[in-house]
Amino acid sequence: MSHAVPPLPDVLAGPLLRRLTPGRLILWLVASRCLELTLMLQPAGQPPRRLSLGEERVQRIPVGEHAWLHLIDVALATPLPAGTLIDYDLKVRDEAGERGIAEWAPHLLHGKASYPNFVIAERHHRLLHGSCRKPHHDGPDGLAHADAWLAERRQEPQERPAWLLLTGDQVYADDVAGPMLVAIHALIARLGLFDETLEGATVADSPALYRDEATYYRREALLPDTPSGAALRERLFGGVRKPIFTTANAHNHLVTFAEVVAMYLLVWSPVPWRLIEISPPALNNDSQETFATERAIIERFVAELPACARLLAHLPTLMIFDDHDVTDDWNLTADWERIAYEHPFSRRILGNALLAYLLCQGWGNDPDRVAELTARSAALMEQARRQGGWLPAREQDALLQQLLRFQGWEYRVPGPSPLVVLDTRTRRWRSERRPSRPSGLLDWEALIELQEAMLDAPAVIIVSPTPMFGVKLIEAIQRVFTLAGKPLVVDAENWMAHPGAANVMLNIFRHSRTPGNYVILSGDVHYSFAYDIELRYREQGPRLWQITSSGIKNAFPPTLLDWFDRLNRWLYAPRSPLNWLTKRRRLVIHPRDPDRAKAGERLWNGCGIGLVDFDEAGRPCDIRHLDTRGFEVGFPPARER
């Protein structure tokens, strides 16, 4: 006896609040059909406003038969007030009338609230920031913990962070649990996400990929057994052999555009999980055991998704990619790029992840900056919709080539202390003489543009996905592996790994017209720390702070990190001559000890999210880590310890 498939809900994910200003609101939403939407706004103490969201305010992009991106961009004739609670609602119209968020997504409301709300901050006075949210890491979700923290302050506008900054690895396209990949394929089938042909693999197209016996835990077998295929297996699927720094399950690397889009829906919303069932595929005994272990962790991840979605519906959020949003070691060396971009299969894998990043992350940071790419992507998806749900291969490849060459993912948010978000993955300073050496994290032109963006500003907040100033011992280990010709083994990418980029960056800090106060927010490394930094021999020189928060749902192997922390303190003590062998010898670095750490510990290991308060001069006056274990960790200056 057949059972009727229940109808799909109108809204699958969102709304996510993205870049909000008094005169312009950017929101992201995914629906199962083209929606007629009305935006309701009610600042505290003011009458409500009702705005119809027609074609001039919403770009609707199909990504499947029953999946439509709604890119909402609302210019306001009358600006909204800053520093005030603003209730909002998205009304969805259907045959029965209009339904608001309280009806179609009650999980987005705090307590007995009737509507979600937001605050547009007058300056960047408080920031939440974090990176590295891996669904199958066995630990709580920092976004869910941040939602509980926000719920206690939801009626206090001055307590709201100006932004939630997600500084890399919002998804792990290269490190996917078996149950998550099964869920992705179930959602692709349920929503009819678009198919595509594949070149350079042992399968011809996406349907063949999804049913192939190697699709779970053995995707490296999809590459042909040729010299170029062997090189790609090392680059894209070799991460599992790394002894430290990266824990990769690259055997389940996402391949198709549909897979990456489904991943975004499944990590940002609880709704898609209600539409699918996870049935274990045919696996060998070892994979069956891995699948069962991962499934229990994924179920705990799903249980926290309502809180995560609620946070994203209440805080304006800015994002930037790091490597795992596309693939591990993305553009780490010139050799890596040559091998990865010359092969059609790997070029498609990387391009699909970047296309999904554009539509799910990059657009909301600065829609005007990527308007041409978004329009071209919309045309490709519309063509697929009209051609039976298949992406046209030639047009897809041409768009992906444009995306892979695009230089403009970085962006700037104005303010008394401008917020400058860097792209440290695609604008690399490549080593031409030694292409196997790590590339600089920014090339010459990008570094000059960074300097120009900061000229004459009294202070600046820089988002660098990878810390500019990290742990010296770990950087030394990375250098040893680099000299041995194995930079990929230890993720040897840090700002000091490339002499040219490191020296230009340090000179920028010394320039007389660049800011007096620099705050650098970073993630990537799976532990958290804070440094106060001064230039040697410059009494009136700039002040720098390196503040790192990682991961939201990830952590470093604890025993290994303890040893690194201890050895780093011994080998690089303030008077150690080893300091003069580093490129940072022109700097004086004062690490801050976490107030909950054991004596001398400087690295904090635990899932959570960072919180930084800034004074009127743009200096950090309070640095904390909201640990998912239910407590806060402060990083006070050394003189306060």
XYZ file of C-alpha atoms in Angstrom:
641
model
C 0.000 0.000 0.000
C 1.529 3.325 -1.079
C 1.571 6.307 1.223
C 1.097 9.838 -0.061
C 4.159 12.049 0.326
C 3.290 14.891 2.683
C 3.447 18.366 1.135
C 6.614 20.364 1.510
C 6.659 23.336 3.885
C 6.859 26.720 2.208
C 10.111 27.746 3.926
C 13.022 25.311 4.112
C 15.693 27.532 5.699
C 15.881 31.063 7.033
C 15.416 33.866 7.233
C 19.064 34.624 7.913
C 19.776 38.253 8.712
C 22.797 39.330 6.706
C 24.083 42.870 6.196
C 21.736 45.330 7.912
C 22.016 49.121 7.870
C 19.441 51.823 8.695
C 18.681 52.281 5.001
C 19.067 48.745 3.638
C 18.181 45.247 4.824
C 19.678 42.057 3.345
C 18.023 38.718 4.212
C 18.468 35.168 2.865
C 15.777 32.495 2.700
C 15.189 29.210 0.871
C 11.667 28.062 0.018
C 10.062 25.112 -1.720
C 8.324 27.446 -4.188
C 8.339 31.070 -5.306
C 6.846 32.950 -2.378
C 4.799 36.108 -2.207
C 6.316 37.849 0.806
C 5.538 40.884 2.900
C 8.071 42.305 5.354
C 6.721 43.808 8.560
C 8.969 46.143 10.578
C 8.195 47.738 13.931
C 10.896 49.695 15.740
C 10.204 50.066 19.465
C 7.849 52.993 20.099
C 6.990 53.467 16.414
C 4.042 52.343 14.264
C 4.571 49.232 12.134
C 5.686 49.386 8.507
C 4.435 46.982 5.851
C 6.587 46.423 2.765
C 5.547 44.255 -0.150
C 8.540 42.263 -1.460
C 8.123 42.322 -5.209
C 10.651 41.547 -7.920
C 12.577 44.764 -7.254
C 13.248 43.598 -3.682
C 13.597 39.817 -4.031
C 15.695 37.809 -6.459
C 14.232 34.304 -6.706
C 16.706 31.707 -7.962
C 15.741 28.057 -8.503
C 18.294 25.463 -7.425
C 15.900 22.529 -7.793
C 12.349 21.623 -8.675
C 11.234 22.401 -5.109
C 14.030 24.695 -3.912
C 14.164 28.444 -4.512
C 16.673 30.875 -3.064
C 15.055 34.174 -2.052
C 17.709 36.896 -1.948
C 15.917 39.743 -0.184
C 17.376 43.240 -0.641
C 15.211 46.054 0.728
C 16.164 49.719 0.338
C 14.251 51.867 2.818
C 12.996 55.360 1.959
C 12.784 56.147 5.677
C 15.845 54.823 7.550
C 15.390 52.638 10.593
C 16.648 53.888 13.952
C 19.974 52.595 15.240
C 20.400 51.184 18.729
C 16.710 50.221 18.974
C 14.934 46.876 19.103
C 13.119 46.284 15.819
C 10.531 43.501 15.617
C 10.099 42.000 12.175
C 7.999 39.396 10.429
C 7.936 37.770 7.005
C 4.392 37.086 5.882
C 3.958 34.244 3.387
C 0.834 34.412 1.217
C -0.995 31.290 0.032
C -4.580 30.298 -0.752
C -5.573 30.545 2.912
C -4.170 34.059 3.386
C -1.034 35.279 5.110
C 1.039 33.403 7.676
C 3.853 34.885 9.724
C 7.019 33.447 11.218
C 5.185 32.472 14.411
C 3.119 30.064 12.287
C 5.598 28.706 9.766
C 8.778 28.755 11.916
C 7.903 29.004 15.626
C 11.358 27.635 16.491
C 12.769 31.043 15.469
C 11.098 32.822 18.411
C 12.545 33.296 21.874
C 10.266 32.282 24.720
C 6.818 33.872 24.424
C 7.873 36.430 21.816
C 5.484 37.024 18.929
C 8.208 38.064 16.489
C 11.965 37.835 16.053
C 13.860 41.113 16.271
C 17.161 42.751 15.516
C 19.189 45.833 16.405
C 21.181 47.978 13.989
C 24.213 49.082 15.981
C 25.573 52.627 15.829
C 29.161 51.337 15.828
C 31.051 48.046 16.048
C 30.878 48.112 19.839
C 30.537 44.348 20.409
C 31.235 41.414 18.106
C 30.546 37.699 18.288
C 33.028 35.790 16.170
C 33.968 32.186 15.488
C 34.860 29.614 12.876
C 35.031 25.882 12.206
C 31.573 24.380 12.680
C 31.892 20.677 11.836
C 28.609 18.784 12.304
C 30.223 15.466 13.236
C 32.661 16.826 15.790
C 31.620 15.225 19.082
C 30.891 18.391 21.017
C 28.121 20.974 21.525
C 27.390 23.679 18.965
C 28.708 27.156 19.763
C 25.899 28.790 17.762
C 23.284 27.114 19.966
C 25.159 28.268 23.056
C 25.303 31.825 21.666
C 21.525 31.721 21.171
C 21.019 30.873 24.849
C 23.357 33.740 25.759
C 21.404 36.112 23.501
C 18.031 34.979 24.879
C 19.003 36.305 28.311
C 19.663 39.746 26.757
C 17.119 39.865 23.946
C 15.282 42.895 25.328
C 18.444 44.928 25.960
C 19.522 46.571 22.676
C 22.824 47.867 24.073
C 23.804 44.276 24.941
C 23.320 43.012 21.399
C 26.473 42.373 19.339
C 26.715 44.616 16.297
C 27.546 41.572 14.147
C 27.967 37.831 14.275
C 31.160 37.186 12.299
C 31.590 33.679 10.884
C 35.229 33.686 9.882
C 35.632 30.432 7.978
C 34.593 26.806 7.601
C 30.869 27.464 7.916
C 30.494 24.140 6.116
C 32.962 21.292 5.659
C 32.593 20.386 1.997
C 35.628 18.106 2.181
C 35.019 16.484 5.584
C 31.561 14.918 5.591
C 30.162 12.235 7.855
C 28.538 9.221 6.219
C 25.085 9.911 7.755
C 25.311 13.547 6.626
C 26.063 12.447 3.059
C 23.079 10.056 3.167
C 20.924 12.965 4.385
C 22.276 15.162 1.589
C 21.292 12.594 -1.041
C 17.857 12.100 0.519
C 17.271 15.858 0.469
C 18.468 16.145 -3.130
C 15.851 13.558 -4.102
C 13.097 15.151 -1.975
C 13.626 18.656 -3.359
C 14.669 17.672 -6.881
C 17.920 19.633 -6.691
C 19.490 20.046 -10.110
C 21.615 17.337 -11.691
C 24.806 17.790 -13.695
C 27.158 15.893 -15.969
C 30.690 15.113 -14.756
C 33.896 15.057 -16.772
C 37.124 13.373 -15.732
C 35.531 10.943 -13.272
C 34.603 7.265 -13.589
C 30.919 8.246 -13.377
C 29.147 10.203 -16.094
C 26.798 12.365 -14.080
C 25.380 13.148 -10.649
C 22.714 10.385 -10.559
C 25.447 7.839 -11.329
C 27.599 9.354 -8.566
C 24.831 9.071 -5.959
C 24.189 5.379 -6.651
C 27.799 4.306 -7.193
C 29.108 1.774 -4.650
C 32.077 4.070 -3.962
C 29.944 7.136 -3.136
C 30.177 6.547 0.648
C 33.605 6.538 2.313
C 35.436 5.730 -0.960
C 35.015 8.700 -3.270
C 38.688 8.746 -4.186
C 37.915 5.607 -6.219
C 35.847 7.778 -8.591
C 39.041 9.222 -10.046
C 40.527 7.377 -13.006
C 43.712 5.416 -12.349
C 46.012 7.771 -14.264
C 48.962 9.941 -13.197
C 46.669 12.979 -13.022
C 44.102 10.978 -11.063
C 46.773 9.865 -8.586
C 47.877 13.478 -8.100
C 44.295 14.536 -7.423
C 43.804 11.751 -4.908
C 46.773 13.198 -3.012
C 45.419 16.759 -3.181
C 41.680 16.336 -2.602
C 41.407 13.023 -0.776
C 44.757 12.783 1.018
C 43.767 14.750 4.083
C 43.031 11.664 6.154
C 46.747 10.892 6.211
C 47.659 14.115 8.009
C 49.108 13.359 11.422
C 48.172 16.675 13.061
C 46.380 19.995 12.515
C 43.629 18.618 10.249
C 41.207 15.778 10.864
C 39.755 15.070 7.448
C 37.239 12.525 6.232
C 37.920 13.440 2.630
C 36.661 10.053 1.435
C 33.174 11.661 1.451
C 34.199 14.901 -0.301
C 31.205 16.733 -1.774
C 31.270 16.864 -5.562
C 28.123 18.318 -7.105
C 26.491 21.724 -6.738
C 23.358 20.001 -5.412
C 25.360 18.267 -2.679
C 26.842 21.535 -1.422
C 23.499 23.374 -1.485
C 21.875 20.512 0.438
C 24.695 20.717 2.996
C 23.958 24.418 3.586
C 20.274 23.690 4.151
C 21.065 20.870 6.569
C 23.537 22.855 8.695
C 21.423 26.025 8.957
C 17.887 24.746 9.447
C 16.071 21.945 11.282
C 13.258 21.902 8.696
C 14.961 19.798 5.963
C 15.706 17.051 8.498
C 11.956 16.593 9.005
C 11.532 15.801 5.315
C 13.945 12.883 5.038
C 14.899 9.573 6.593
C 18.451 8.299 7.044
C 18.776 4.660 6.073
C 22.260 3.127 6.339
C 23.628 2.224 2.906
C 25.451 -1.011 2.133
C 28.840 -0.708 3.846
C 31.699 -2.920 4.938
C 32.097 -3.709 8.640
C 34.552 -0.882 9.387
C 32.387 1.692 7.637
C 29.263 0.396 9.393
C 30.895 1.049 12.757
C 32.004 4.521 11.671
C 28.517 5.256 10.350
C 26.872 4.282 13.652
C 29.264 6.449 15.668
C 28.781 9.438 13.351
C 25.014 8.997 13.313
C 24.758 9.467 17.072
C 26.790 12.681 16.847
C 24.750 13.980 13.910
C 21.525 13.365 15.828
C 22.828 15.582 18.649
C 23.797 18.201 16.067
C 20.281 18.190 14.608
C 18.734 18.571 18.068
C 20.556 21.919 18.464
C 19.641 23.273 15.029
C 16.497 25.184 16.130
C 18.638 27.306 18.459
C 21.249 27.869 15.742
C 18.596 28.965 13.252
C 17.098 31.272 15.889
C 20.450 32.991 16.432
C 20.857 33.587 12.680
C 17.351 35.073 12.575
C 18.185 37.600 15.337
C 21.763 38.752 14.658
C 23.044 40.348 11.442
C 25.718 37.973 10.193
C 28.788 38.479 8.023
C 30.784 35.564 6.600
C 33.994 34.727 4.767
C 35.311 31.409 3.537
C 38.363 29.509 4.693
C 39.595 26.271 3.147
C 36.989 23.717 4.259
C 34.147 25.747 2.728
C 35.694 24.528 -0.546
C 38.391 21.927 0.217
C 41.280 21.346 2.608
C 44.559 23.026 1.577
C 42.705 25.187 -0.960
C 45.375 27.135 -2.903
C 48.036 26.340 -0.282
C 50.838 26.162 -2.869
C 51.240 27.028 -6.541
C 51.803 23.318 -7.231
C 48.474 22.499 -5.560
C 46.701 25.017 -7.791
C 48.304 23.715 -10.966
C 47.235 20.136 -10.300
C 43.756 20.970 -8.992
C 42.716 23.458 -11.668
C 44.056 21.595 -14.685
C 41.819 18.558 -14.152
C 38.140 18.920 -15.174
C 36.774 16.840 -12.282
C 38.585 18.700 -9.504
C 37.915 22.026 -11.199
C 34.208 21.169 -11.122
C 34.384 20.143 -7.431
C 36.078 23.402 -6.426
C 33.888 25.541 -8.646
C 30.653 23.989 -7.381
C 31.627 24.719 -3.783
C 32.482 28.310 -4.695
C 29.188 28.747 -6.574
C 27.288 27.538 -3.513
C 29.368 29.895 -1.347
C 28.399 32.820 -3.589
C 24.673 32.103 -3.334
C 24.558 31.014 0.318
C 27.270 33.162 1.933
C 29.049 35.662 -0.299
C 25.991 37.478 -1.673
C 24.793 38.537 1.771
C 28.088 40.235 2.657
C 27.969 42.803 -0.143
C 25.349 42.162 -2.863
C 26.570 45.004 -5.075
C 30.108 43.619 -5.189
C 28.969 40.259 -6.587
C 25.918 41.449 -8.551
C 27.246 40.315 -11.942
C 28.148 36.860 -10.659
C 24.777 36.504 -8.955
C 22.904 37.481 -12.111
C 24.888 35.024 -14.195
C 24.280 32.279 -11.626
C 20.546 33.023 -11.666
C 20.512 32.713 -15.476
C 22.283 29.338 -15.278
C 19.792 28.013 -12.721
C 16.819 29.263 -14.732
C 18.210 27.510 -17.788
C 18.493 24.286 -15.779
C 14.887 24.628 -14.602
C 13.694 24.957 -18.191
C 15.799 22.006 -19.359
C 14.356 19.343 -17.097
C 16.500 19.978 -14.026
C 19.956 19.550 -15.579
C 22.656 22.217 -15.385
C 23.961 22.892 -18.927
C 27.572 21.716 -18.824
C 29.184 24.321 -21.072
C 27.525 27.260 -19.349
C 28.225 25.771 -15.907
C 31.922 25.352 -16.679
C 32.166 28.915 -18.010
C 30.567 30.336 -14.860
C 32.788 28.257 -12.581
C 35.872 29.449 -14.445
C 34.766 33.044 -13.845
C 34.173 32.331 -10.159
C 37.573 30.708 -9.728
C 39.241 33.769 -11.280
C 37.127 36.345 -9.423
C 38.977 38.784 -7.160
C 36.526 40.581 -4.945
C 35.381 38.284 -2.152
C 36.839 40.641 0.469
C 34.657 43.504 1.716
C 34.553 46.458 4.107
C 31.916 47.626 6.586
C 32.221 51.363 7.369
C 32.264 52.769 10.875
C 34.404 54.804 13.263
C 36.547 51.649 13.359
C 36.070 50.137 9.869
C 35.579 46.394 9.679
C 37.814 44.965 6.933
C 37.215 41.313 5.985
C 40.041 39.631 4.074
C 40.008 36.906 1.440
C 43.098 34.887 2.361
C 42.286 31.928 0.070
C 42.166 33.197 -3.533
C 44.412 36.307 -3.595
C 47.609 34.477 -2.766
C 51.219 35.581 -3.188
C 52.474 32.555 -5.081
C 56.065 31.373 -4.934
C 57.180 31.343 -8.568
C 60.690 29.985 -8.018
C 59.585 27.255 -5.608
C 55.959 26.383 -6.421
C 55.910 23.655 -3.772
C 56.425 26.266 -1.019
C 53.385 27.792 0.769
C 51.909 30.837 -0.930
C 51.520 34.122 0.929
C 48.009 34.589 2.305
C 47.610 37.879 0.411
C 49.355 38.967 -2.763
C 51.079 42.322 -3.250
C 48.033 44.054 -4.763
C 45.700 42.808 -2.027
C 48.090 44.010 0.672
C 48.282 47.469 -0.923
C 44.474 47.573 -1.154
C 44.326 46.638 2.533
C 46.637 49.510 3.394
C 44.576 51.963 1.319
C 41.376 50.812 3.045
C 42.879 51.725 6.421
C 44.584 55.019 5.641
C 43.829 57.768 8.184
C 41.378 55.617 10.147
C 41.997 55.938 13.916
C 41.387 52.211 14.408
C 40.486 49.184 12.335
C 39.080 45.702 12.917
C 40.563 43.162 10.507
C 39.016 39.745 9.950
C 41.756 37.357 8.824
C 40.472 33.761 8.738
C 43.969 32.535 9.615
C 45.695 34.293 12.556
C 48.284 36.864 11.506
C 50.179 36.085 14.703
C 49.886 32.472 15.759
C 51.763 30.031 17.969
C 55.477 30.235 17.151
C 56.213 26.587 17.871
C 53.471 25.366 15.540
C 54.680 27.753 12.839
C 58.202 26.377 13.335
C 56.955 22.800 12.908
C 55.143 23.850 9.750
C 58.356 25.409 8.467
C 60.293 22.185 9.090
C 57.762 20.198 7.052
C 57.874 22.858 4.342
C 61.678 22.612 4.101
C 61.257 18.849 3.827
C 58.917 19.362 0.871
C 55.758 18.331 2.759
C 53.762 21.534 3.432
C 50.434 19.779 2.813
C 51.057 17.347 5.661
C 50.684 20.025 8.355
C 48.558 22.750 6.695
C 51.659 24.943 6.448
C 49.754 28.162 5.839
C 50.430 31.057 8.140
C 51.191 34.705 7.531
C 54.883 34.238 8.334
C 55.378 31.310 5.923
C 55.938 33.605 2.910
C 58.738 36.188 3.443
C 57.407 38.762 0.976
C 53.853 38.803 2.328
C 55.061 38.808 5.940
C 57.401 41.748 5.443
C 54.842 43.862 3.576
C 52.243 43.212 6.256
C 54.621 44.217 9.044
C 55.565 47.378 7.140
C 51.897 48.300 6.770
C 51.573 48.281 10.541
C 54.516 50.687 10.760
C 53.142 53.186 8.215
C 52.549 56.635 9.732
C 49.071 57.045 8.180
C 47.642 53.655 9.064
C 45.613 53.203 12.256
C 46.907 53.537 15.785
C 44.856 50.566 16.947
C 44.545 47.296 15.036
C 42.351 44.416 16.174
C 42.736 41.176 14.214
C 39.954 38.599 14.586
C 40.730 35.079 13.376
C 39.732 31.423 13.597
C 40.917 28.318 11.703
C 43.203 26.686 14.287
C 40.646 24.898 16.548
C 41.770 26.646 19.737
C 41.445 30.181 21.124
C 43.963 32.755 22.335
C 44.627 36.499 22.595
C 47.816 38.556 22.231
C 48.695 42.202 22.913
C 51.336 43.329 20.393
C 53.621 46.351 20.228
C 56.320 47.457 17.831
C 59.829 47.385 19.267
C 61.595 50.738 19.639
C 58.388 52.724 18.915
C 56.954 54.344 22.036
C 54.173 56.032 20.059
C 53.744 53.194 17.612
C 50.473 51.403 16.865
C 48.891 48.879 19.212
C 47.805 45.513 17.857
C 45.631 42.760 19.267
C 45.399 39.244 17.813
C 42.162 37.602 19.011
C 41.451 34.064 17.818
C 38.292 32.042 18.425
C 38.049 28.494 17.073
C 36.091 26.346 16.816
C 32.369 26.788 17.047
C 32.030 23.018 16.819
C 35.546 21.656 16.607
C 38.608 21.310 18.837
C 42.294 20.436 18.714
C 43.448 17.060 20.113
C 43.738 18.093 23.799
C 46.896 16.185 24.789
C 48.748 17.388 21.713
C 47.693 20.990 22.300
C 48.811 20.824 25.944
C 52.291 19.777 24.831
C 52.458 22.465 22.137
C 51.347 25.104 24.644
C 53.922 24.032 27.235
C 56.816 23.715 24.767
C 55.980 27.037 23.155
C 56.213 28.780 26.558
C 59.569 27.171 27.266
C 61.177 27.676 23.863
C 59.828 31.140 23.098
C 59.909 32.842 26.469
C 60.409 36.639 26.239
C 64.180 36.397 26.694
C 64.672 33.333 24.508
C 67.169 33.881 21.650
C 64.832 31.828 19.417
C 62.595 34.888 19.154
C 65.259 36.603 17.061
C 65.049 33.824 14.476
C 61.404 34.603 13.663
C 60.007 37.240 11.310
C 58.224 38.772 14.285
C 61.427 39.926 15.976
C 60.399 43.567 15.382
C 57.362 42.981 17.595
C 56.843 42.506 21.310
C 54.049 39.984 21.884
C 52.336 39.671 25.258
C 50.096 36.569 25.390
C 47.015 36.814 27.591
C 46.395 33.881 29.920
C 42.814 32.547 29.955
C 41.408 33.193 33.439
C 40.150 29.591 33.747
C 43.347 27.954 32.534
C 45.930 26.162 34.626
C 49.009 28.188 35.545
C 50.838 29.394 32.462
C 48.442 28.030 29.845
C 47.746 30.403 27.001
C 45.726 28.320 24.527
C 42.095 27.542 25.309
C 40.655 24.353 23.856
C 36.878 24.035 23.833
C 33.886 24.480 21.518
C 32.306 27.904 21.755
C 32.331 31.382 20.279
C 34.312 34.546 20.915
C 32.896 37.815 22.266
C 34.808 41.103 22.111
C 33.744 44.512 23.448
C 35.349 47.685 22.070
C 35.781 51.110 23.646
C 35.169 54.406 21.825
C 38.731 54.366 20.472
C 38.263 50.940 18.864
C 40.390 49.092 21.426
C 39.215 45.740 22.868
C 38.184 46.324 26.466
C 36.828 42.831 27.164
C 37.759 39.559 25.439
C 35.794 36.415 26.255
C 35.113 32.913 24.998
C 31.555 31.639 25.509
C 32.351 27.994 26.153
C 29.639 25.463 25.322
C 30.306 23.714 28.639
C 28.318 26.504 30.277
C 30.885 29.067 31.404
C 32.775 32.070 30.089
C 36.541 32.288 29.731
C 38.098 35.743 29.995
C 41.416 36.863 28.512
C 42.493 39.744 30.793
C 45.666 41.751 30.102
C 48.759 40.383 31.827
C 48.877 43.275 34.289
C 45.410 42.315 35.578
C 46.418 38.739 36.405
